[in-house]
JSON list of C-alpha atoms in Angstrom, two decimals:
[
{"chain": "A", "resi": 1, "resn": "MET", "atom": "CA", "xyz": [-27.49, -6.23, -4.62]},
{"chain": "A", "resi": 2, "resn": "CYS", "atom": "CA", "xyz": [-27.48, -5.86, -8.41]},
{"chain": "A", "resi": 3, "resn": "SER", "atom": "CA", "xyz": [-25.13, -7.76, -10.68]},
{"chain": "A", "resi": 4, "resn": "SER", "atom": "CA", "xyz": [-23.03, -4.67, -11.51]},
{"chain": "A", "resi": 5, "resn": "ASP", "atom": "CA", "xyz": [-22.27, -4.21, -7.81]},
{"chain": "A", "resi": 6, "resn": "LEU", "atom": "CA", "xyz": [-21.29, -7.87, -7.54]},
{"chain": "A", "resi": 7, "resn": "LEU", "atom": "CA", "xyz": [-18.96, -7.52, -10.52]},
{"chain": "A", "resi": 8, "resn": "TRP", "atom": "CA", "xyz": [-17.49, -4.35, -9.02]},
{"chain": "A", "resi": 9, "resn": "GLN", "atom": "CA", "xyz": [-16.91, -6.11, -5.69]},
{"chain": "A", "resi": 10, "resn": "ALA", "atom": "CA", "xyz": [-15.26, -9.05, -7.43]},
{"chain": "A", "resi": 11, "resn": "ALA", "atom": "CA", "xyz": [-12.88, -6.86, -9.44]},
{"chain": "A", "resi": 12, "resn": "VAL", "atom": "CA", "xyz": [-11.98, -4.51, -6.60]},
{"chain": "A", "resi": 13, "resn": "GLY", "atom": "CA", "xyz": [-11.88, -7.36, -4.10]},
{"chain": "A", "resi": 14, "resn": "GLU", "atom": "CA", "xyz": [-9.41, -9.33, -6.23]},
{"chain": "A", "resi": 15, "resn": "ALA", "atom": "CA", "xyz": [-6.97, -6.41, -6.45]},
{"chain": "A", "resi": 16, "resn": "LEU", "atom": "CA", "xyz": [-7.29, -5.73, -2.73]},
{"chain": "A", "resi": 17, "resn": "ALA", "atom": "CA", "xyz": [-6.84, -9.43, -1.94]},
{"chain": "A", "resi": 18, "resn": "GLN", "atom": "CA", "xyz": [-3.55, -9.35, -3.84]},
{"chain": "A", "resi": 19, "resn": "LEU", "atom": "CA", "xyz": [-2.45, -6.36, -1.78]},
{"chain": "A", "resi": 20, "resn": "GLN", "atom": "CA", "xyz": [-3.49, -8.14, 1.41]},
{"chain": "A", "resi": 21, "resn": "HIS", "atom": "CA", "xyz": [-1.40, -11.12, 0.29]},
{"chain": "A", "resi": 22, "resn": "HIS", "atom": "CA", "xyz": [1.68, -8.89, -0.08]},
{"chain": "A", "resi": 23, "resn": "LEU", "atom": "CA", "xyz": [1.02, -7.38, 3.35]},
{"chain": "A", "resi": 24, "resn": "ALA", "atom": "CA", "xyz": [0.64, -10.86, 4.87]},
{"chain": "A", "resi": 25, "resn": "GLU", "atom": "CA", "xyz": [3.97, -11.89, 3.33]},
{"chain": "A", "resi": 26, "resn": "LEU", "atom": "CA", "xyz": [5.59, -8.78, 4.79]},
{"chain": "A", "resi": 27, "resn": "THR", "atom": "CA", "xyz": [4.08, -9.51, 8.19]},
{"chain": "A", "resi": 28, "resn": "SER", "atom": "CA", "xyz": [5.32, -13.08, 8.01]},
{"chain": "A", "resi": 29, "resn": "ARG", "atom": "CA", "xyz": [8.81, -11.92, 7.10]},
{"chain": "A", "resi": 30, "resn": "LEU", "atom": "CA", "xyz": [8.78, -9.49, 10.02]},
{"chain": "A", "resi": 31, "resn": "SER", "atom": "CA", "xyz": [8.33, -12.43, 12.36]},
{"chain": "A", "resi": 32, "resn": "THR", "atom": "CA", "xyz": [11.32, -14.31, 10.94]},
{"chain": "A", "resi": 33, "resn": "LEU", "atom": "CA", "xyz": [13.72, -11.68, 9.59]},
{"chain": "A", "resi": 34, "resn": "PRO", "atom": "CA", "xyz": [15.20, -8.44, 10.89]},
{"chain": "A", "resi": 35, "resn": "PRO", "atom": "CA", "xyz": [12.85, -5.59, 9.92]},
{"chain": "A", "resi": 36, "resn": "HIS", "atom": "CA", "xyz": [15.22, -4.06, 7.37]},
{"chain": "A", "resi": 37, "resn": "GLU", "atom": "CA", "xyz": [15.44, -7.40, 5.52]},
{"chain": "A", "resi": 38, "resn": "ALA", "atom": "CA", "xyz": [11.68, -7.90, 5.62]},
{"chain": "A", "resi": 39, "resn": "PHE", "atom": "CA", "xyz": [11.14, -4.40, 4.23]},
{"chain": "A", "resi": 40, "resn": "ARG", "atom": "CA", "xyz": [13.87, -4.95, 1.60]},
{"chain": "A", "resi": 41, "resn": "HIS", "atom": "CA", "xyz": [11.76, -7.83, 0.22]},
{"chain": "A", "resi": 42, "resn": "GLY", "atom": "CA", "xyz": [8.34, -6.29, 0.84]},
{"chain": "A", "resi": 43, "resn": "ALA", "atom": "CA", "xyz": [8.74, -2.72, -0.43]},
{"chain": "A", "resi": 44, "resn": "PRO", "atom": "CA", "xyz": [9.30, -3.64, -4.10]},
{"chain": "A", "resi": 45, "resn": "GLN", "atom": "CA", "xyz": [6.29, -5.96, -4.05]},
{"chain": "A", "resi": 46, "resn": "LEU", "atom": "CA", "xyz": [4.07, -3.19, -2.67]},
{"chain": "A", "resi": 47, "resn": "VAL", "atom": "CA", "xyz": [5.26, -0.72, -5.31]},
{"chain": "A", "resi": 48, "resn": "GLN", "atom": "CA", "xyz": [4.84, -3.28, -8.09]},
{"chain": "A", "resi": 49, "resn": "HIS", "atom": "CA", "xyz": [1.27, -3.88, -6.94]},
{"chain": "A", "resi": 50, "resn": "ALA", "atom": "CA", "xyz": [0.60, -0.15, -6.91]},
{"chain": "A", "resi": 51, "resn": "ALA", "atom": "CA", "xyz": [1.98, 0.20, -10.44]},
{"chain": "A", "resi": 52, "resn": "GLN", "atom": "CA", "xyz": [-0.22, -2.62, -11.70]},
{"chain": "A", "resi": 53, "resn": "HIS", "atom": "CA", "xyz": [-3.36, -1.34, -9.93]},
{"chain": "A", "resi": 54, "resn": "ALA", "atom": "CA", "xyz": [-3.19, 2.46, -10.09]},
{"chain": "A", "resi": 55, "resn": "ALA", "atom": "CA", "xyz": [-6.94, 2.67, -10.75]},
{"chain": "A", "resi": 56, "resn": "LEU", "atom": "CA", "xyz": [-7.60, 0.85, -7.50]},
{"chain": "A", "resi": 57, "resn": "VAL", "atom": "CA", "xyz": [-6.53, 3.85, -5.43]},
{"chain": "A", "resi": 58, "resn": "ARG", "atom": "CA", "xyz": [-8.74, 6.16, -7.44]},
{"chain": "A", "resi": 59, "resn": "ILE", "atom": "CA", "xyz": [-11.67, 3.82, -6.85]},
{"chain": "A", "resi": 60, "resn": "VAL", "atom": "CA", "xyz": [-11.02, 3.55, -3.11]},
{"chain": "A", "resi": 61, "resn": "VAL", "atom": "CA", "xyz": [-10.60, 7.32, -2.69]},
{"chain": "A", "resi": 62, "resn": "GLU", "atom": "CA", "xyz": [-13.69, 8.08, -4.75]},
{"chain": "A", "resi": 63, "resn": "GLU", "atom": "CA", "xyz": [-15.90, 5.52, -3.03]},
{"chain": "A", "resi": 64, "resn": "THR", "atom": "CA", "xyz": [-14.81, 6.21, 0.54]},
{"chain": "A", "resi": 65, "resn": "GLY", "atom": "CA", "xyz": [-15.24, 9.93, -0.06]},
{"chain": "A", "resi": 66, "resn": "ARG", "atom": "CA", "xyz": [-18.98, 9.51, -0.05]},
{"chain": "A", "resi": 67, "resn": "ALA", "atom": "CA", "xyz": [-21.42, 7.54, 2.01]},
{"chain": "A", "resi": 68, "resn": "SER", "atom": "CA", "xyz": [-22.35, 4.48, 0.00]},
{"chain": "A", "resi": 69, "resn": "GLU", "atom": "CA", "xyz": [-22.78, 0.74, 0.24]},
{"chain": "A", "resi": 70, "resn": "ARG", "atom": "CA", "xyz": [-19.56, 0.35, -1.74]},
{"chain": "A", "resi": 71, "resn": "ALA", "atom": "CA", "xyz": [-17.68, 2.52, 0.74]},
{"chain": "A", "resi": 72, "resn": "GLU", "atom": "CA", "xyz": [-19.02, 0.50, 3.66]},
{"chain": "A", "resi": 73, "resn": "TRP", "atom": "CA", "xyz": [-18.05, -2.74, 1.93]},
{"chain": "A", "resi": 74, "resn": "LEU", "atom": "CA", "xyz": [-14.53, -1.44, 1.22]},
{"chain": "A", "resi": 75, "resn": "LEU", "atom": "CA", "xyz": [-14.10, -0.34, 4.81]},
{"chain": "A", "resi": 76, "resn": "ARG", "atom": "CA", "xyz": [-15.53, -3.48, 6.38]},
{"chain": "A", "resi": 77, "resn": "GLU", "atom": "CA", "xyz": [-14.02, -6.10, 4.10]},
{"chain": "A", "resi": 78, "resn": "HIS", "atom": "CA", "xyz": [-10.65, -4.63, 3.20]},
{"chain": "A", "resi": 79, "resn": "LEU", "atom": "CA", "xyz": [-9.52, -1.27, 4.54]},
{"chain": "A", "resi": 80, "resn": "MET", "atom": "CA", "xyz": [-10.19, -1.69, 8.25]},
{"chain": "A", "resi": 81, "resn": "PRO", "atom": "CA", "xyz": [-8.57, -5.15, 8.34]},
{"chain": "A", "resi": 82, "resn": "MET", "atom": "CA", "xyz": [-5.49, -3.90, 6.44]},
{"chain": "A", "resi": 83, "resn": "TYR", "atom": "CA", "xyz": [-5.13, -0.86, 8.69]},
{"chain": "A", "resi": 84, "resn": "GLY", "atom": "CA", "xyz": [-5.53, -3.13, 11.70]},
{"chain": "A", "resi": 85, "resn": "VAL", "atom": "CA", "xyz": [-2.75, -5.45, 10.55]},
{"chain": "A", "resi": 86, "resn": "ALA", "atom": "CA", "xyz": [-0.49, -2.48, 9.83]},
{"chain": "A", "resi": 87, "resn": "ARG", "atom": "CA", "xyz": [-1.19, -1.01, 13.27]},
{"chain": "A", "resi": 88, "resn": "LEU", "atom": "CA", "xyz": [-0.47, -4.29, 15.05]},
{"chain": "A", "resi": 89, "resn": "GLY", "atom": "CA", "xyz": [2.70, -4.85, 13.04]},
{"chain": "A", "resi": 90, "resn": "TRP", "atom": "CA", "xyz": [4.02, -1.38, 13.78]},
{"chain": "A", "resi": 91, "resn": "LEU", "atom": "CA", "xyz": [3.14, -1.76, 17.46]},
{"chain": "A", "resi": 92, "resn": "HIS", "atom": "CA", "xyz": [5.00, -5.09, 17.55]},
{"chain": "A", "resi": 93, "resn": "LEU", "atom": "CA", "xyz": [8.07, -3.46, 15.99]},
{"chain": "A", "resi": 94, "resn": "GLN", "atom": "CA", "xyz": [7.94, -0.67, 18.56]},
{"chain": "A", "resi": 95, "resn": "GLN", "atom": "CA", "xyz": [7.49, -3.04, 21.51]},
{"chain": "A", "resi": 96, "resn": "THR", "atom": "CA", "xyz": [10.35, -5.29, 20.43]},
{"chain": "A", "resi": 97, "resn": "GLY", "atom": "CA", "xyz": [12.71, -2.35, 19.97]},
{"chain": "A", "resi": 98, "resn": "ALA", "atom": "CA", "xyz": [13.05, -2.99, 16.25]},
{"chain": "A", "resi": 99, "resn": "LEU", "atom": "CA", "xyz": [12.23, 0.65, 15.49]},
{"chain": "A", "resi": 100, "resn": "ARG", "atom": "CA", "xyz": [14.27, 3.62, 16.52]},
{"chain": "A", "resi": 101, "resn": "PRO", "atom": "CA", "xyz": [12.79, 5.48, 19.52]},
{"chain": "A", "resi": 102, "resn": "ASP", "atom": "CA", "xyz": [11.71, 8.49, 17.45]},
{"chain": "A", "resi": 103, "resn": "ALA", "atom": "CA", "xyz": [9.94, 6.43, 14.77]},
{"chain": "A", "resi": 104, "resn": "PRO", "atom": "CA", "xyz": [6.71, 8.11, 13.67]},
{"chain": "A", "resi": 105, "resn": "PRO", "atom": "CA", "xyz": [3.38, 6.82, 14.98]},
{"chain": "A", "resi": 106, "resn": "ILE", "atom": "CA", "xyz": [1.29, 4.60, 12.73]},
{"chain": "A", "resi": 107, "resn": "GLU", "atom": "CA", "xyz": [-1.17, 7.38, 11.88]},
{"chain": "A", "resi": 108, "resn": "HIS", "atom": "CA", "xyz": [1.72, 9.05, 10.02]},
{"chain": "A", "resi": 109, "resn": "VAL", "atom": "CA", "xyz": [3.28, 5.85, 8.71]},
{"chain": "A", "resi": 110, "resn": "ILE", "atom": "CA", "xyz": [0.27, 4.59, 6.76]},
{"chain": "A", "resi": 111, "resn": "PRO", "atom": "CA", "xyz": [-0.33, 7.81, 4.77]},
{"chain": "A", "resi": 112, "resn": "SER", "atom": "CA", "xyz": [3.41, 8.15, 4.07]},
{"chain": "A", "resi": 113, "resn": "VAL", "atom": "CA", "xyz": [3.72, 4.58, 2.82]},
{"chain": "A", "resi": 114, "resn": "LEU", "atom": "CA", "xyz": [0.57, 4.86, 0.73]},
{"chain": "A", "resi": 115, "resn": "GLY", "atom": "CA", "xyz": [1.88, 8.07, -0.83]},
{"chain": "A", "resi": 116, "resn": "LEU", "atom": "CA", "xyz": [5.22, 6.51, -1.72]},
{"chain": "A", "resi": 117, "resn": "MET", "atom": "CA", "xyz": [3.48, 3.42, -3.06]},
{"chain": "A", "resi": 118, "resn": "HIS", "atom": "CA", "xyz": [0.79, 5.08, -5.13]},
{"chain": "A", "resi": 119, "resn": "PHE", "atom": "CA", "xyz": [1.22, 8.76, -5.93]},
{"chain": "A", "resi": 120, "resn": "ALA", "atom": "CA", "xyz": [3.61, 8.40, -8.88]},
{"chain": "A", "resi": 121, "resn": "PHE", "atom": "CA", "xyz": [1.24, 5.99, -10.59]},
{"chain": "A", "resi": 122, "resn": "LEU", "atom": "CA", "xyz": [-1.77, 8.19, -9.96]},
{"chain": "A", "resi": 123, "resn": "GLU", "atom": "CA", "xyz": [0.04, 11.13, -11.53]},
{"chain": "A", "resi": 124, "resn": "ALA", "atom": "CA", "xyz": [1.86, 9.19, -14.26]},
{"chain": "A", "resi": 125, "resn": "ASP", "atom": "CA", "xyz": [0.93, 11.57, -17.09]},
{"chain": "A", "resi": 126, "resn": "VAL", "atom": "CA", "xyz": [1.93, 14.68, -15.14]},
{"chain": "A", "resi": 127, "resn": "ILE", "atom": "CA", "xyz": [5.25, 13.17, -14.06]},
{"chain": "A", "resi": 128, "resn": "GLN", "atom": "CA", "xyz": [5.94, 12.13, -17.66]},
{"chain": "A", "resi": 129, "resn": "ARG", "atom": "CA", "xyz": [5.26, 15.63, -18.94]},
{"chain": "A", "resi": 130, "resn": "ALA", "atom": "CA", "xyz": [6.87, 17.57, -16.12]},
{"chain": "A", "resi": 131, "resn": "LEU", "atom": "CA", "xyz": [9.85, 15.36, -15.31]},
{"chain": "A", "resi": 132, "resn": "GLY", "atom": "CA", "xyz": [10.27, 13.21, -18.39]},
{"chain": "A", "resi": 133, "resn": "HIS", "atom": "CA", "xyz": [10.03, 9.86, -16.61]},
{"chain": "A", "resi": 134, "resn": "ASP", "atom": "CA", "xyz": [7.81, 6.93, -17.47]},
{"chain": "A", "resi": 135, "resn": "VAL", "atom": "CA", "xyz": [6.68, 5.72, -14.04]},
{"chain": "A", "resi": 136, "resn": "GLN", "atom": "CA", "xyz": [5.49, 2.44, -15.56]},
{"chain": "A", "resi": 137, "resn": "SER", "atom": "CA", "xyz": [8.99, 1.50, -16.74]},
{"chain": "A", "resi": 138, "resn": "PRO", "atom": "CA", "xyz": [10.60, -1.43, -14.91]},
{"chain": "A", "resi": 139, "resn": "THR", "atom": "CA", "xyz": [13.54, 0.82, -13.97]},
{"chain": "A", "resi": 140, "resn": "TYR", "atom": "CA", "xyz": [11.29, 3.44, -12.39]},
{"chain": "A", "resi": 141, "resn": "ILE", "atom": "CA", "xyz": [9.21, 0.85, -10.53]},
{"chain": "A", "resi": 142, "resn": "ALA", "atom": "CA", "xyz": [12.34, -0.84, -9.16]},
{"chain": "A", "resi": 143, "resn": "ARG", "atom": "CA", "xyz": [13.77, 2.51, -8.05]},
{"chain": "A", "resi": 144, "resn": "GLN", "atom": "CA", "xyz": [10.49, 3.50, -6.40]},
{"chain": "A", "resi": 145, "resn": "GLY", "atom": "CA", "xyz": [10.58, 0.19, -4.50]},
{"chain": "A", "resi": 146, "resn": "GLU", "atom": "CA", "xyz": [14.05, 1.17, -3.30]},
{"chain": "A", "resi": 147, "resn": "VAL", "atom": "CA", "xyz": [12.78, 4.62, -2.27]},
{"chain": "A", "resi": 148, "resn": "LEU", "atom": "CA", "xyz": [10.02, 2.98, -0.23]},
{"chain": "A", "resi": 149, "resn": "TYR", "atom": "CA", "xyz": [12.54, 0.63, 1.36]},
{"chain": "A", "resi": 150, "resn": "GLN", "atom": "CA", "xyz": [14.81, 3.58, 2.23]},
{"chain": "A", "resi": 151, "resn": "TRP", "atom": "CA", "xyz": [11.87, 5.32, 3.88]},
{"chain": "A", "resi": 152, "resn": "PHE", "atom": "CA", "xyz": [11.30, 2.23, 6.03]},
{"chain": "A", "resi": 153, "resn": "ALA", "atom": "CA", "xyz": [15.02, 1.97, 6.77]},
{"chain": "A", "resi": 154, "resn": "THR", "atom": "CA", "xyz": [15.33, 5.51, 8.14]}
]
């Protein structure tokens, strides 16, 4: 592996490790708090991470959209483990009755959460021009965290 690939892995890996840390905190809270309280604390952290690492999503989407060593590394080292934790957590919430009976299955939850977390920051310039809102403002980020929490709460 060449040094540029190692640097790329280090940079991308660090941002993904921070996201994994936030997910681990959320998972830990889910084992000690009612789900709505765990999500109340976790949703703003996830949105804040997305705001700070908007380029990360572009990188992941670009790399996993083609067969490459980088894509395989992302899948093996980060994406599959995170999806696995999310699946197990959602399953646990279903089995313990913490979710309402008509809660969506995990294959719909993950894309919905990722969209609420990331899309505004991916389209920051368009949203600024079309809607007149700076998605990087602390007010917007806090409100988007609340929107994500409300999605979890419904």
